Amino acid sequence: GVETMQNAFDALCGFVERGEEIAVVTGPAGTGKSLLCQKLAGEYQHEFRTACLANGNFGDRRSLLQAVLYELGRPYVGLDEQELRLELTSALNAAIRRTKGVLLIVDEAHLAERCVLDEIRSMTNLSRDGLPLVRVVLSAQLQIEETLAAPEFDAFNQRIFAHVTLETISRAESLEYIDFRLEWAGARRDDLFTLEAANLIAACAQRRSMFG
């Protein structure tokens, strides 16, 4: 169902804590998906090795593997596809020895080619003591749901344990979003904005999300 920002964040935290493989966050542009990704990465930066990909526009498996290895500080140049996989497996095993594993967050995941999504699924096959070495959060616009509805993604969908959807928000929800973001930054809305100013921001945000 459609989630408030805080409920979506709580659902994603539950996904991470339970040790499941894939979570998907969907919604139109401007509804806070990237903020959720950033906040989630910050929440778990000391417990997990985090790899955050700001754009999922990868055309092939090799480019995805290189990007993840780059984020993990591992070699990625001059390796073929299978060598990249071996290097990634080594990186994941190293991470699980020092942390709870790797948290891979991919924003704009609707831009990824289908083979790239399949490579992400393959990553979640790796586990130790019943827990995945990598937990994946995909943030995407709504068209990814059409992609995942194809029969070829049945195995992928079996790995999705959390799916939250953000939609165009009301004025009250815009104010909640402002509170959510300021709280993360260590501030309070009442200390920065008059009620009139906050309402104006919320009204502008509502119009922007409605009209693109």
C-alpha positions as YAML, in Angstrom:
chain: A
units: angstrom
residues:
- id: 1
  name: GLY
  ca: [0.00, 0.00, 0.00]
- id: 2
  name: VAL
  ca: [0.90, 3.69, -0.10]
- id: 3
  name: GLU
  ca: [3.15, 4.66, 2.81]
- id: 4
  name: THR
  ca: [3.93, 7.84, 4.69]
- id: 5
  name: MET
  ca: [7.61, 8.75, 4.75]
- id: 6
  name: GLN
  ca: [8.10, 7.52, 8.32]
- id: 7
  name: ASN
  ca: [6.19, 4.29, 7.71]
- id: 8
  name: ALA
  ca: [8.25, 3.62, 4.59]
- id: 9
  name: PHE
  ca: [11.47, 4.19, 6.52]
- id: 10
  name: ASP
  ca: [10.31, 1.89, 9.32]
- id: 11
  name: ALA
  ca: [9.42, -0.81, 6.79]
- id: 12
  name: LEU
  ca: [12.86, -0.59, 5.20]
- id: 13
  name: CYS
  ca: [14.57, -0.75, 8.58]
- id: 14
  name: GLY
  ca: [12.56, -3.87, 9.38]
- id: 15
  name: PHE
  ca: [13.65, -5.40, 6.09]
- id: 16
  name: VAL
  ca: [17.31, -4.76, 6.89]
- id: 17
  name: GLU
  ca: [17.02, -6.04, 10.46]
- id: 18
  name: ARG
  ca: [15.30, -9.27, 9.42]
- id: 19
  name: GLY
  ca: [18.11, -10.17, 7.03]
- id: 20
  name: GLU
  ca: [16.05, -10.40, 3.86]
- id: 21
  name: GLU
  ca: [17.30, -10.06, 0.31]
- id: 22
  name: ILE
  ca: [15.52, -7.36, -1.71]
- id: 23
  name: ALA
  ca: [13.32, -4.37, -0.91]
- id: 24
  name: VAL
  ca: [11.72, -2.10, -3.52]
- id: 25
  name: VAL
  ca: [10.65, 1.52, -3.06]
- id: 26
  name: THR
  ca: [8.48, 2.91, -5.85]
- id: 27
  name: GLY
  ca: [6.82, 6.23, -6.53]
- id: 28
  name: PRO
  ca: [6.71, 9.18, -8.93]
- id: 29
  name: ALA
  ca: [9.58, 11.65, -9.12]
- id: 30
  name: GLY
  ca: [9.66, 14.12, -6.25]
- id: 31
  name: THR
  ca: [8.07, 11.92, -3.58]
- id: 32
  name: GLY
  ca: [11.17, 11.43, -1.43]
- id: 33
  name: LYS
  ca: [12.61, 8.11, -2.61]
- id: 34
  name: SER
  ca: [16.18, 9.40, -2.77]
- id: 35
  name: LEU
  ca: [15.89, 10.90, 0.70]
- id: 36
  name: LEU
  ca: [14.74, 7.55, 2.04]
- id: 37
  name: CYS
  ca: [17.80, 5.91, 0.47]
- id: 38
  name: GLN
  ca: [20.13, 8.48, 2.00]
- id: 39
  name: LYS
  ca: [18.55, 8.20, 5.43]
- id: 40
  name: LEU
  ca: [18.67, 4.40, 5.32]
- id: 41
  name: ALA
  ca: [22.35, 4.45, 4.38]
- id: 42
  name: GLY
  ca: [23.06, 6.82, 7.26]
- id: 43
  name: GLU
  ca: [21.08, 4.70, 9.70]
- id: 44
  name: TYR
  ca: [23.17, 1.59, 9.00]
- id: 45
  name: GLN
  ca: [26.56, 3.01, 8.05]
- id: 46
  name: HIS
  ca: [28.18, 1.64, 11.21]
- id: 47
  name: GLU
  ca: [26.54, -1.79, 11.10]
- id: 48
  name: PHE
  ca: [26.89, -2.54, 7.38]
- id: 49
  name: ARG
  ca: [29.30, -1.77, 4.60]
- id: 50
  name: THR
  ca: [27.08, 0.44, 2.47]
- id: 51
  name: ALA
  ca: [27.30, 0.81, -1.30]
- id: 52
  name: CYS
  ca: [25.04, 3.53, -2.68]
- id: 53
  name: LEU
  ca: [24.55, 3.83, -6.43]
- id: 54
  name: ALA
  ca: [22.88, 7.16, -7.23]
- id: 55
  name: ASN
  ca: [21.74, 6.05, -10.69]
- id: 56
  name: GLY
  ca: [20.76, 2.57, -11.84]
- id: 57
  name: ASN
  ca: [21.31, 3.35, -15.53]
- id: 58
  name: PHE
  ca: [23.57, 0.36, -16.20]
- id: 59
  name: GLY
  ca: [23.45, -1.19, -19.65]
- id: 60
  name: ASP
  ca: [25.13, -4.47, -18.80]
- id: 61
  name: ARG
  ca: [26.16, -6.70, -15.92]
- id: 62
  name: ARG
  ca: [29.82, -5.70, -16.08]
- id: 63
  name: SER
  ca: [29.13, -1.99, -15.53]
- id: 64
  name: LEU
  ca: [26.99, -2.79, -12.47]
- id: 65
  name: LEU
  ca: [29.67, -5.04, -10.98]
- id: 66
  name: GLN
  ca: [32.32, -2.38, -11.55]
- id: 67
  name: ALA
  ca: [30.19, 0.28, -9.86]
- id: 68
  name: VAL
  ca: [29.56, -1.87, -6.78]
- id: 69
  name: LEU
  ca: [33.25, -2.78, -6.48]
- id: 70
  name: TYR
  ca: [34.20, 0.89, -6.81]
- id: 71
  name: GLU
  ca: [31.84, 1.77, -3.95]
- id: 72
  name: LEU
  ca: [33.39, -1.00, -1.85]
- id: 73
  name: GLY
  ca: [36.91, 0.20, -2.59]
- id: 74
  name: ARG
  ca: [37.90, -2.93, -4.48]
- id: 75
  name: PRO
  ca: [39.70, -3.41, -7.83]
- id: 76
  name: TYR
  ca: [37.39, -3.12, -10.84]
- id: 77
  name: VAL
  ca: [39.54, -2.06, -13.82]
- id: 78
  name: GLY
  ca: [40.78, -4.57, -16.39]
- id: 79
  name: LEU
  ca: [38.72, -7.49, -15.09]
- id: 80
  name: ASP
  ca: [36.33, -9.54, -17.18]
- id: 81
  name: GLU
  ca: [32.80, -10.25, -16.03]
- id: 82
  name: GLN
  ca: [33.58, -13.46, -14.18]
- id: 83
  name: GLU
  ca: [36.66, -11.94, -12.52]
- id: 84
  name: LEU
  ca: [34.48, -9.07, -11.33]
- id: 85
  name: ARG
  ca: [32.05, -11.54, -9.77]
- id: 86
  name: LEU
  ca: [34.90, -13.31, -7.98]
- id: 87
  name: GLU
  ca: [36.21, -9.99, -6.69]
- id: 88
  name: LEU
  ca: [32.74, -9.05, -5.49]
- id: 89
  name: THR
  ca: [32.34, -12.39, -3.70]
- id: 90
  name: SER
  ca: [35.65, -11.77, -1.98]
- id: 91
  name: ALA
  ca: [34.54, -8.27, -0.99]
- id: 92
  name: LEU
  ca: [31.23, -9.54, 0.40]
- id: 93
  name: ASN
  ca: [32.93, -12.24, 2.44]
- id: 94
  name: ALA
  ca: [35.40, -9.70, 3.81]
- id: 95
  name: ALA
  ca: [32.56, -7.35, 4.76]
- id: 96
  name: ILE
  ca: [30.61, -10.04, 6.64]
- id: 97
  name: ARG
  ca: [33.65, -10.75, 8.79]
- id: 98
  name: ARG
  ca: [33.82, -7.15, 10.01]
- id: 99
  name: THR
  ca: [30.18, -6.01, 9.77]
- id: 100
  name: LYS
  ca: [26.71, -7.46, 9.26]
- id: 101
  name: GLY
  ca: [27.35, -7.55, 5.50]
- id: 102
  name: VAL
  ca: [26.81, -5.18, 2.60]
- id: 103
  name: LEU
  ca: [23.78, -2.94, 2.17]
- id: 104
  name: LEU
  ca: [23.47, -2.14, -1.55]
- id: 105
  name: ILE
  ca: [21.16, 0.76, -2.36]
- id: 106
  name: VAL
  ca: [20.37, 1.47, -6.02]
- id: 107
  name: ASP
  ca: [18.48, 4.67, -6.82]
- id: 108
  name: GLU
  ca: [16.73, 5.22, -10.17]
- id: 109
  name: ALA
  ca: [16.64, 1.45, -10.57]
- id: 110
  name: HIS
  ca: [13.92, 1.65, -13.22]
- id: 111
  name: LEU
  ca: [16.68, 2.72, -15.64]
- id: 112
  name: ALA
  ca: [18.56, -0.58, -15.28]
- id: 113
  name: GLU
  ca: [18.51, -3.11, -18.07]
- id: 114
  name: ARG
  ca: [16.76, -6.40, -17.31]
- id: 115
  name: CYS
  ca: [20.03, -8.32, -17.28]
- id: 116
  name: VAL
  ca: [21.31, -5.91, -14.61]
- id: 117
  name: LEU
  ca: [18.32, -6.63, -12.37]
- id: 118
  name: ASP
  ca: [19.01, -10.32, -12.84]
- id: 119
  name: GLU
  ca: [22.62, -9.78, -11.78]
- id: 120
  name: ILE
  ca: [21.37, -8.07, -8.62]
- id: 121
  name: ARG
  ca: [19.19, -11.10, -7.92]
- id: 122
  name: SER
  ca: [22.22, -13.35, -8.40]
- id: 123
  name: MET
  ca: [24.13, -11.36, -5.77]
- id: 124
  name: THR
  ca: [21.51, -12.25, -3.19]
- id: 125
  name: ASN
  ca: [22.24, -15.97, -3.70]
- id: 126
  name: LEU
  ca: [25.37, -15.53, -1.60]
- id: 127
  name: SER
  ca: [24.76, -16.19, 2.08]
- id: 128
  name: ARG
  ca: [26.41, -17.24, 5.31]
- id: 129
  name: ASP
  ca: [24.66, -18.88, 8.27]
- id: 130
  name: GLY
  ca: [21.32, -18.37, 6.53]
- id: 131
  name: LEU
  ca: [21.76, -14.61, 6.07]
- id: 132
  name: PRO
  ca: [22.49, -12.89, 2.74]
- id: 133
  name: LEU
  ca: [25.93, -11.35, 2.31]
- id: 134
  name: VAL
  ca: [24.24, -8.43, 0.54]
- id: 135
  name: ARG
  ca: [20.86, -6.83, 1.21]
- id: 136
  name: VAL
  ca: [19.50, -4.78, -1.67]
- id: 137
  name: VAL
  ca: [17.20, -1.77, -1.69]
- id: 138
  name: LEU
  ca: [15.98, -0.64, -5.12]
- id: 139
  name: SER
  ca: [14.43, 2.82, -5.46]
- id: 140
  name: ALA
  ca: [12.55, 3.33, -8.69]
- id: 141
  name: GLN
  ca: [9.77, 5.11, -10.50]
- id: 142
  name: LEU
  ca: [6.56, 3.19, -10.99]
- id: 143
  name: GLN
  ca: [7.44, 1.72, -14.40]
- id: 144
  name: ILE
  ca: [9.69, -0.82, -12.70]
- id: 145
  name: GLU
  ca: [6.53, -2.58, -11.53]
- id: 146
  name: GLU
  ca: [5.62, -3.30, -15.16]
- id: 147
  name: THR
  ca: [9.10, -4.71, -15.73]
- id: 148
  name: LEU
  ca: [8.91, -6.95, -12.67]
- id: 149
  name: ALA
  ca: [5.49, -8.27, -13.76]
- id: 150
  name: ALA
  ca: [7.12, -10.18, -16.63]
- id: 151
  name: PRO
  ca: [7.32, -13.98, -16.12]
- id: 152
  name: GLU
  ca: [11.11, -13.89, -16.37]
- id: 153
  name: PHE
  ca: [11.20, -12.02, -13.06]
- id: 154
  name: ASP
  ca: [9.40, -14.69, -11.03]
- id: 155
  name: ALA
  ca: [12.65, -15.68, -9.29]
- id: 156
  name: PHE
  ca: [13.46, -12.02, -8.65]
- id: 157
  name: ASN
  ca: [10.04, -11.37, -7.13]
- id: 158
  name: GLN
  ca: [10.46, -14.30, -4.77]
- id: 159
  name: ARG
  ca: [13.38, -12.40, -3.23]
- id: 160
  name: ILE
  ca: [11.38, -9.20, -2.62]
- id: 161
  name: PHE
  ca: [10.41, -9.07, 1.06]
- id: 162
  name: ALA
  ca: [9.44, -5.40, 1.32]
- id: 163
  name: HIS
  ca: [7.71, -3.19, -1.24]
- id: 164
  name: VAL
  ca: [6.71, 0.32, -0.25]
- id: 165
  name: THR
  ca: [5.07, 2.90, -2.51]
- id: 166
  name: LEU
  ca: [5.20, 6.66, -2.11]
- id: 167
  name: GLU
  ca: [2.64, 8.75, -3.98]
- id: 168
  name: THR
  ca: [1.91, 12.41, -4.64]
- id: 169
  name: ILE
  ca: [1.48, 13.89, -1.20]
- id: 170
  name: SER
  ca: [-1.14, 16.11, 0.39]
- id: 171
  name: ARG
  ca: [-0.30, 19.36, 2.15]
- id: 172
  name: ALA
  ca: [-0.35, 17.62, 5.54]
- id: 173
  name: GLU
  ca: [1.97, 14.92, 4.22]
- id: 174
  name: SER
  ca: [4.26, 17.63, 2.80]
- id: 175
  name: LEU
  ca: [4.56, 19.11, 6.28]
- id: 176
  name: GLU
  ca: [5.35, 15.64, 7.62]
- id: 177
  name: TYR
  ca: [8.02, 15.30, 4.94]
- id: 178
  name: ILE
  ca: [9.57, 18.64, 6.00]
- id: 179
  name: ASP
  ca: [9.56, 17.49, 9.64]
- id: 180
  name: PHE
  ca: [11.08, 14.15, 8.64]
- id: 181
  name: ARG
  ca: [13.92, 15.80, 6.73]
- id: 182
  name: LEU
  ca: [14.66, 18.46, 9.36]
- id: 183
  name: GLU
  ca: [14.65, 15.91, 12.17]
- id: 184
  name: TRP
  ca: [17.24, 13.88, 10.27]
- id: 185
  name: ALA
  ca: [19.38, 17.07, 10.05]
- id: 186
  name: GLY
  ca: [18.93, 17.75, 13.76]
- id: 187
  name: ALA
  ca: [16.49, 20.67, 13.50]
- id: 188
  name: ARG
  ca: [12.82, 21.43, 14.19]
- id: 189
  name: ARG
  ca: [10.40, 23.06, 11.78]
- id: 190
  name: ASP
  ca: [9.06, 25.51, 14.40]
- id: 191
  name: ASP
  ca: [12.59, 26.85, 14.92]
- id: 192
  name: LEU
  ca: [13.11, 27.61, 11.22]
- id: 193
  name: PHE
  ca: [9.76, 28.39, 9.59]
- id: 194
  name: THR
  ca: [6.60, 30.19, 10.53]
- id: 195
  name: LEU
  ca: [3.46, 28.15, 9.99]
- id: 196
  name: GLU
  ca: [2.60, 30.38, 7.01]
- id: 197
  name: ALA
  ca: [5.97, 29.75, 5.39]
- id: 198
  name: ALA
  ca: [5.74, 26.00, 5.96]
- id: 199
  name: ASN
  ca: [2.25, 25.92, 4.45]
- id: 200
  name: LEU
  ca: [3.50, 27.84, 1.40]
- id: 201
  name: ILE
  ca: [6.36, 25.37, 0.91]
- id: 202
  name: ALA
  ca: [3.92, 22.46, 1.23]
- id: 203
  name: ALA
  ca: [1.51, 24.01, -1.30]
- id: 204
  name: CYS
  ca: [4.32, 24.57, -3.82]
- id: 205
  name: ALA
  ca: [5.60, 21.03, -3.33]
- id: 206
  name: GLN
  ca: [2.11, 19.63, -3.85]
- id: 207
  name: ARG
  ca: [1.73, 21.50, -7.14]
- id: 208
  name: ARG
  ca: [5.18, 20.39, -8.30]
- id: 209
  name: SER
  ca: [4.47, 16.70, -7.58]
- id: 210
  name: MET
  ca: [1.07, 16.92, -9.27]
- id: 211
  name: PHE
  ca: [2.36, 18.52, -12.46]
- id: 212
  name: GLY
  ca: [5.77, 16.86, -12.77]
...
